[in-house]
């Protein structure tokens, strides 16, 4: 179905694997569009409770945008590439199904940017993060300057961006770029377990949490957005089930 990714269903979990191991899972234009198509499809179907994005093999999540593809681009092509790819990264960020980046090695340039568009990042001990674009005579083009500063703060972001330095998994944890570091052979099971735990929570409430949190970065009145979202939730079956279950001293059952 896809040329560059593998999408595998495991019940409530969908695993999207970037499948260009020989090229350290470098992100070409088609690959990014394929991730976008798959995320869109899963958001319409609403049968999964979490999406995991990871890289094939043991060495890389994704070692960046595919340099061989854009090396001869001019300004117009570069603008199209950045805008089109950036749209997919926003789509990932706006997915109302949580997306977890299972970072299994190099996450450089576009690879690091892809992890940052995801809602949660869990890394293996061999993960390496960095935005090395200045080595290539470029700034990042898939939202790296914006999201890195949002996640780790302006000071640490600028330090990483202007020096092109890479950081290891423990430093990423210290920076708040990832929330957990585990052994490589436990990475996928940890992420699957993370998603499975979400099945005891209201999917509608999770979707609202994502929308409200994103509102902070979208030039919206986030507090008003949250008031409206909170109020709207009182009409949902999830709210009825959650509050009734609490009062009846049982676990809620969200469909
Ligand atoms: N774009 C295109 N191809 C890439 C790539 C990228 N971002 N990153 C790695 N590759 C390819 C290499 O060209 C090589 O292909 P080949 O075997 O056909 O020559 C293959 O993946 C393996 O990479 P290699 O460099 O041999 O592995 P390494 O272990 O020696 O080094 C890295 C690993 C990650 C340090 C190195 O590949 C690298 O610096 N990659 C580019 C990182 C980057 O600048 N990313 C930002 C891009 S905007």
Short mmCIF file of C-alpha atoms and ligand atoms in Angstrom, two decimals:
data_model
loop_
_atom_site.label_atom_id
_atom_site.label_comp_id
_atom_site.label_asym_id
_atom_site.label_seq_id
_atom_site.Cartn_x
_atom_site.Cartn_y
_atom_site.Cartn_z
CA UNK A 1 0.00 0.00 0.00
CA UNK A 2 2.88 2.38 0.80
CA UNK A 3 6.39 2.58 -0.68
CA UNK A 4 8.28 3.97 2.31
CA UNK A 5 6.38 3.08 5.46
CA UNK A 6 4.84 -0.02 7.00
CA UNK A 7 1.61 0.44 8.92
CA UNK A 8 0.64 -2.41 11.18
CA UNK A 9 -2.44 -2.76 13.32
CA UNK A 10 -2.21 -4.37 16.75
CA UNK A 11 -5.73 -3.87 18.06
CA UNK A 12 -5.96 -0.47 19.73
CA UNK A 13 -2.42 0.38 18.63
CA UNK A 14 -1.23 1.27 15.12
CA UNK A 15 2.50 1.13 14.46
CA UNK A 16 3.87 3.19 11.58
CA UNK A 17 7.45 2.14 10.77
CA UNK A 18 9.65 4.32 8.58
CA UNK A 19 11.01 1.74 6.18
CA UNK A 20 14.24 3.00 4.59
CA UNK A 21 16.74 1.28 6.85
CA UNK A 22 19.61 1.35 4.29
CA UNK A 23 19.30 5.14 4.17
CA UNK A 24 18.94 5.43 7.95
CA UNK A 25 15.23 6.09 7.37
CA UNK A 26 15.90 9.47 5.74
CA UNK A 27 12.61 11.22 5.06
CA UNK A 28 11.92 11.77 1.39
CA UNK A 29 8.96 13.82 0.22
CA UNK A 30 6.84 10.79 -0.67
CA UNK A 31 7.50 9.18 2.72
CA UNK A 32 6.27 12.22 4.62
CA UNK A 33 3.12 12.32 2.49
CA UNK A 34 2.54 8.64 3.22
CA UNK A 35 2.73 9.27 6.97
CA UNK A 36 0.23 12.10 6.46
CA UNK A 37 -2.17 9.86 4.52
CA UNK A 38 -1.99 7.16 7.16
CA UNK A 39 -2.53 9.55 10.08
CA UNK A 40 -5.52 11.05 8.24
CA UNK A 41 -6.98 7.60 7.59
CA UNK A 42 -6.57 6.55 11.22
CA UNK A 43 -8.17 9.75 12.47
CA UNK A 44 -11.26 9.11 10.34
CA UNK A 45 -11.54 5.45 11.33
CA UNK A 46 -11.14 6.18 15.05
CA UNK A 47 -10.69 2.49 15.84
CA UNK A 48 -7.19 2.83 17.29
CA UNK A 49 -6.39 4.59 20.57
CA UNK A 50 -2.79 5.48 19.82
CA UNK A 51 -0.33 5.63 16.93
CA UNK A 52 3.35 4.79 17.36
CA UNK A 53 5.86 6.12 14.85
CA UNK A 54 9.26 4.44 14.80
CA UNK A 55 12.14 3.66 12.44
CA UNK A 56 13.09 0.33 10.91
CA UNK A 57 16.22 -1.28 12.34
CA UNK A 58 18.33 -0.55 15.38
CA UNK A 59 20.27 2.46 14.21
CA UNK A 60 17.91 5.24 13.24
CA UNK A 61 14.47 6.68 13.83
CA UNK A 62 15.20 9.00 10.90
CA UNK A 63 18.54 10.64 10.08
CA UNK A 64 16.88 13.69 8.57
CA UNK A 65 15.26 14.82 5.39
CA UNK A 66 16.68 13.01 2.36
CA UNK A 67 19.64 15.21 1.44
CA UNK A 68 20.10 13.53 -1.96
CA UNK A 69 16.55 14.50 -2.89
CA UNK A 70 16.78 18.22 -2.15
CA UNK A 71 20.46 18.90 -2.88
CA UNK A 72 19.63 20.36 -6.30
CA UNK A 73 16.45 22.19 -5.36
CA UNK A 74 15.99 25.89 -6.05
CA UNK A 75 14.07 28.34 -3.86
CA UNK A 76 10.60 27.48 -5.23
CA UNK A 77 11.04 23.74 -4.85
CA UNK A 78 12.45 24.21 -1.35
CA UNK A 79 9.47 26.33 -0.37
CA UNK A 80 7.04 23.71 -1.66
CA UNK A 81 8.93 20.92 0.12
CA UNK A 82 8.97 22.78 3.43
CA UNK A 83 5.33 23.90 3.23
CA UNK A 84 3.98 20.54 2.10
CA UNK A 85 6.01 18.55 4.63
CA UNK A 86 5.30 21.09 7.34
CA UNK A 87 1.57 20.62 6.75
CA UNK A 88 1.92 16.90 7.49
CA UNK A 89 3.86 17.66 10.67
CA UNK A 90 1.02 20.00 11.78
CA UNK A 91 -1.46 17.27 10.91
CA UNK A 92 0.45 14.89 13.23
CA UNK A 93 0.41 17.50 15.99
CA UNK A 94 -3.35 18.02 15.49
CA UNK A 95 -4.21 14.32 15.39
CA UNK A 96 -6.84 13.72 18.06
CA UNK A 97 -5.51 10.20 18.44
CA UNK A 98 -2.28 10.49 20.49
CA UNK A 99 0.90 9.86 18.50
CA UNK A 100 3.95 8.48 20.28
CA UNK A 101 7.43 8.73 18.76
CA UNK A 102 9.38 5.55 19.63
CA UNK A 103 12.84 6.97 19.01
CA UNK A 104 15.17 4.05 18.28
CA UNK A 105 18.42 5.73 17.26
CA UNK A 106 19.34 8.82 15.25
CA UNK A 107 16.62 11.47 15.19
CA UNK A 108 18.39 14.20 13.28
CA UNK A 109 17.09 17.19 11.32
CA UNK A 110 13.68 16.23 9.91
CA UNK A 111 13.79 13.11 12.08
CA UNK A 112 14.07 15.20 15.25
CA UNK A 113 11.37 17.51 13.86
CA UNK A 114 9.09 14.53 13.27
CA UNK A 115 9.50 13.38 16.88
CA UNK A 116 8.66 16.89 18.05
CA UNK A 117 5.42 16.95 16.05
CA UNK A 118 4.35 13.82 17.96
CA UNK A 119 2.53 14.24 21.28
CA UNK A 120 4.90 12.06 23.32
CA UNK A 121 8.53 10.99 22.80
CA UNK A 122 9.96 7.82 24.34
CA UNK A 123 13.57 7.00 23.47
CA UNK A 124 15.86 4.01 23.54
CA UNK A 125 19.24 4.41 25.24
CA UNK A 126 21.01 4.69 21.85
CA UNK A 127 18.83 7.58 20.64
CA UNK A 128 20.61 10.70 19.40
CA UNK A 129 18.78 13.97 18.81
CA UNK A 130 19.98 16.97 16.87
CA UNK A 131 19.25 19.64 14.30
CA UNK A 132 22.44 19.63 12.18
CA UNK A 133 21.03 21.72 9.31
CA UNK A 134 23.51 24.58 9.79
CA UNK A 135 26.20 22.12 8.72
CA UNK A 136 24.41 21.99 5.36
CA UNK A 137 23.98 25.75 5.04
CA UNK A 138 20.32 25.69 6.07
CA UNK A 139 17.99 26.33 8.97
CA UNK A 140 15.51 23.53 9.76
CA UNK A 141 12.48 23.48 7.45
CA UNK A 142 9.86 21.29 9.15
CA UNK A 143 9.16 23.40 12.22
CA UNK A 144 12.37 22.62 14.12
CA UNK A 145 13.10 26.16 15.26
CA UNK A 146 9.58 26.58 16.59
CA UNK A 147 8.92 23.25 18.25
CA UNK A 148 12.40 22.78 19.75
CA UNK A 149 12.10 26.15 21.49
CA UNK A 150 8.58 25.26 22.68
CA UNK A 151 9.72 21.93 24.12
CA UNK A 152 13.19 22.58 25.57
CA UNK A 153 13.11 26.38 25.90
CA UNK A 154 14.71 29.07 23.75
CA UNK A 155 18.19 28.89 25.33
CA UNK A 156 18.74 25.17 24.91
CA UNK A 157 17.06 25.22 21.49
CA UNK A 158 19.35 27.94 20.17
CA UNK A 159 22.37 26.18 21.62
CA UNK A 160 21.45 23.01 19.72
CA UNK A 161 20.41 24.83 16.55
CA UNK A 162 23.41 27.11 16.09
CA UNK A 163 26.05 24.55 17.06
CA UNK A 164 24.39 21.57 15.29
CA UNK A 165 25.35 19.51 18.32
CA UNK A 166 23.67 16.20 18.97
CA UNK A 167 22.45 15.14 22.39
CA UNK A 168 22.10 11.62 23.75
CA UNK A 169 18.97 10.08 25.25
CA UNK A 170 19.80 10.96 28.85
CA UNK A 171 20.44 14.58 27.94
CA UNK A 172 17.16 14.60 25.96
CA UNK A 173 15.42 13.35 29.10
CA UNK A 174 17.13 16.06 31.16
CA UNK A 175 16.03 18.68 28.60
CA UNK A 176 12.43 17.40 28.61
CA UNK A 177 12.67 16.46 24.94
CA UNK A 178 11.68 12.89 25.85
CA UNK A 179 9.66 11.66 28.81
CA UNK A 180 11.22 8.23 29.17
CA UNK A 181 14.39 6.36 28.19
CA UNK A 182 14.35 2.56 27.99
CA UNK A 183 16.51 -0.24 26.60
CA UNK A 184 16.21 -0.63 22.82
CA UNK A 185 14.63 -4.07 23.10
CA UNK A 186 11.96 -2.68 25.42
CA UNK A 187 11.12 0.40 23.38
CA UNK A 188 8.21 -0.89 21.35
CA UNK A 189 6.61 -2.81 24.21
CA UNK A 190 6.90 0.29 26.41
CA UNK A 191 5.14 2.39 23.78
CA UNK A 192 2.45 -0.24 23.20
CA UNK A 193 1.89 -0.45 26.94
CA UNK A 194 1.62 3.34 27.07
CA UNK A 195 -1.15 3.31 24.46
CA UNK A 196 -2.95 0.37 26.07
CA UNK A 197 -3.14 2.32 29.32
CA UNK A 198 -4.97 5.07 27.45
CA UNK A 199 -7.91 2.73 26.80
CA UNK A 200 -9.08 3.32 30.37
CA UNK A 201 -9.37 7.05 29.64
CA UNK A 202 -12.03 8.91 27.69
CA UNK A 203 -10.99 9.20 24.03
CA UNK A 204 -13.17 12.29 23.64
CA UNK A 205 -11.52 13.96 26.63
CA UNK A 206 -8.05 13.04 25.32
CA UNK A 207 -8.96 14.63 21.97
CA UNK A 208 -10.07 17.81 23.75
CA UNK A 209 -6.87 17.89 25.83
CA UNK A 210 -4.81 17.77 22.63
CA UNK A 211 -6.88 20.54 21.01
CA UNK A 212 -6.73 22.76 24.11
CA UNK A 213 -2.98 22.28 24.53
CA UNK A 214 -2.36 23.02 20.86
CA UNK A 215 -4.43 26.21 21.20
CA UNK A 216 -1.61 27.67 23.30
CA UNK A 217 0.63 27.64 20.23
CA UNK A 218 -1.97 28.63 17.63
CA UNK A 219 -2.51 32.25 18.43
CA UNK A 220 -5.86 31.42 20.03
CA UNK A 221 -7.30 32.48 23.37
CA UNK A 222 -6.33 29.20 25.02
CA UNK A 223 -8.19 29.80 28.27
CA UNK A 224 -11.43 30.59 26.41
CA UNK A 225 -10.84 27.59 24.15
CA UNK A 226 -10.55 25.43 27.28
CA UNK A 227 -13.73 26.86 28.82
CA UNK A 228 -15.66 26.00 25.62
CA UNK A 229 -14.10 22.56 25.41
CA UNK A 230 -14.85 21.84 29.08
CA UNK A 231 -18.49 22.92 28.67
CA UNK A 232 -18.96 20.97 25.44
CA UNK A 233 -17.72 17.80 27.13
CA UNK A 234 -20.70 17.82 29.51
CA UNK A 235 -22.91 16.76 26.60
CA UNK A 236 -20.87 13.67 25.78
CA UNK A 237 -21.55 10.04 26.60
CA UNK A 238 -17.95 9.80 27.86
CA UNK A 239 -18.70 12.41 30.54
CA UNK A 240 -21.87 10.54 31.54
CA UNK A 241 -19.98 7.24 31.69
CA UNK A 242 -16.96 8.67 33.55
CA UNK A 243 -18.96 10.43 36.27
CA UNK A 244 -21.53 7.60 36.63
CA UNK A 245 -18.74 5.02 36.94
CA UNK A 246 -17.08 7.09 39.68
CA UNK A 247 -20.31 7.42 41.64
CA UNK A 248 -21.08 3.71 41.20
CA UNK A 249 -17.51 2.85 42.34
CA UNK A 250 -16.66 0.96 39.15
CA UNK A 251 -14.22 1.43 36.28
CA UNK A 252 -15.54 3.45 33.34
CA UNK A 253 -16.05 1.66 30.07
CA UNK A 254 -15.35 3.95 27.14
CA UNK A 255 -16.35 2.69 23.73
N1 LIG B 1 19.69 11.93 3.65
C1 LIG B 1 20.03 11.03 2.69
N2 LIG B 1 20.75 9.93 2.94
C2 LIG B 1 21.16 9.74 4.21
C3 LIG B 1 20.87 10.63 5.24
C4 LIG B 1 20.09 11.76 4.92
N3 LIG B 1 19.72 12.67 5.84
N4 LIG B 1 21.43 10.18 6.38
C5 LIG B 1 22.05 9.03 6.07
N5 LIG B 1 21.91 8.76 4.75
C6 LIG B 1 22.42 7.60 3.99
C7 LIG B 1 23.91 7.75 3.69
O1 LIG B 1 24.11 8.56 2.55
C8 LIG B 1 24.28 6.30 3.47
O2 LIG B 1 23.84 5.91 2.20
P1 LIG B 1 24.83 5.02 1.25
O3 LIG B 1 25.07 3.76 2.04
O4 LIG B 1 24.02 4.80 0.00
O5 LIG B 1 26.08 5.83 1.08
C9 LIG B 1 23.42 5.55 4.48
O6 LIG B 1 22.33 6.43 4.79
C10 LIG B 1 24.13 5.24 5.78
O7 LIG B 1 24.65 6.44 6.31
P2 LIG B 1 26.18 6.64 6.77
O8 LIG B 1 26.48 8.10 6.74
O9 LIG B 1 27.06 5.74 5.98
O10 LIG B 1 26.11 6.10 8.28
P3 LIG B 1 27.07 6.51 9.47
O11 LIG B 1 26.75 5.56 10.57
O12 LIG B 1 28.46 6.58 9.02
O13 LIG B 1 26.61 7.99 9.92
C11 LIG B 1 25.03 9.74 10.46
C12 LIG B 1 25.36 8.23 10.48
C13 LIG B 1 23.59 9.91 10.93
C14 LIG B 1 25.98 10.47 11.42
C15 LIG B 1 25.21 10.28 9.03
O14 LIG B 1 24.51 9.44 8.13
C16 LIG B 1 24.71 11.68 8.83
O15 LIG B 1 25.35 12.62 9.25
N6 LIG B 1 23.53 11.84 8.18
C17 LIG B 1 22.98 13.11 7.85
C18 LIG B 1 22.42 13.78 9.05
C19 LIG B 1 21.82 15.16 8.70
O16 LIG B 1 22.53 16.07 8.34
N7 LIG B 1 20.50 15.27 8.78
C20 LIG B 1 19.81 16.47 8.50
C21 LIG B 1 19.35 16.48 7.10
S1 LIG B 1 18.43 17.96 6.77
#
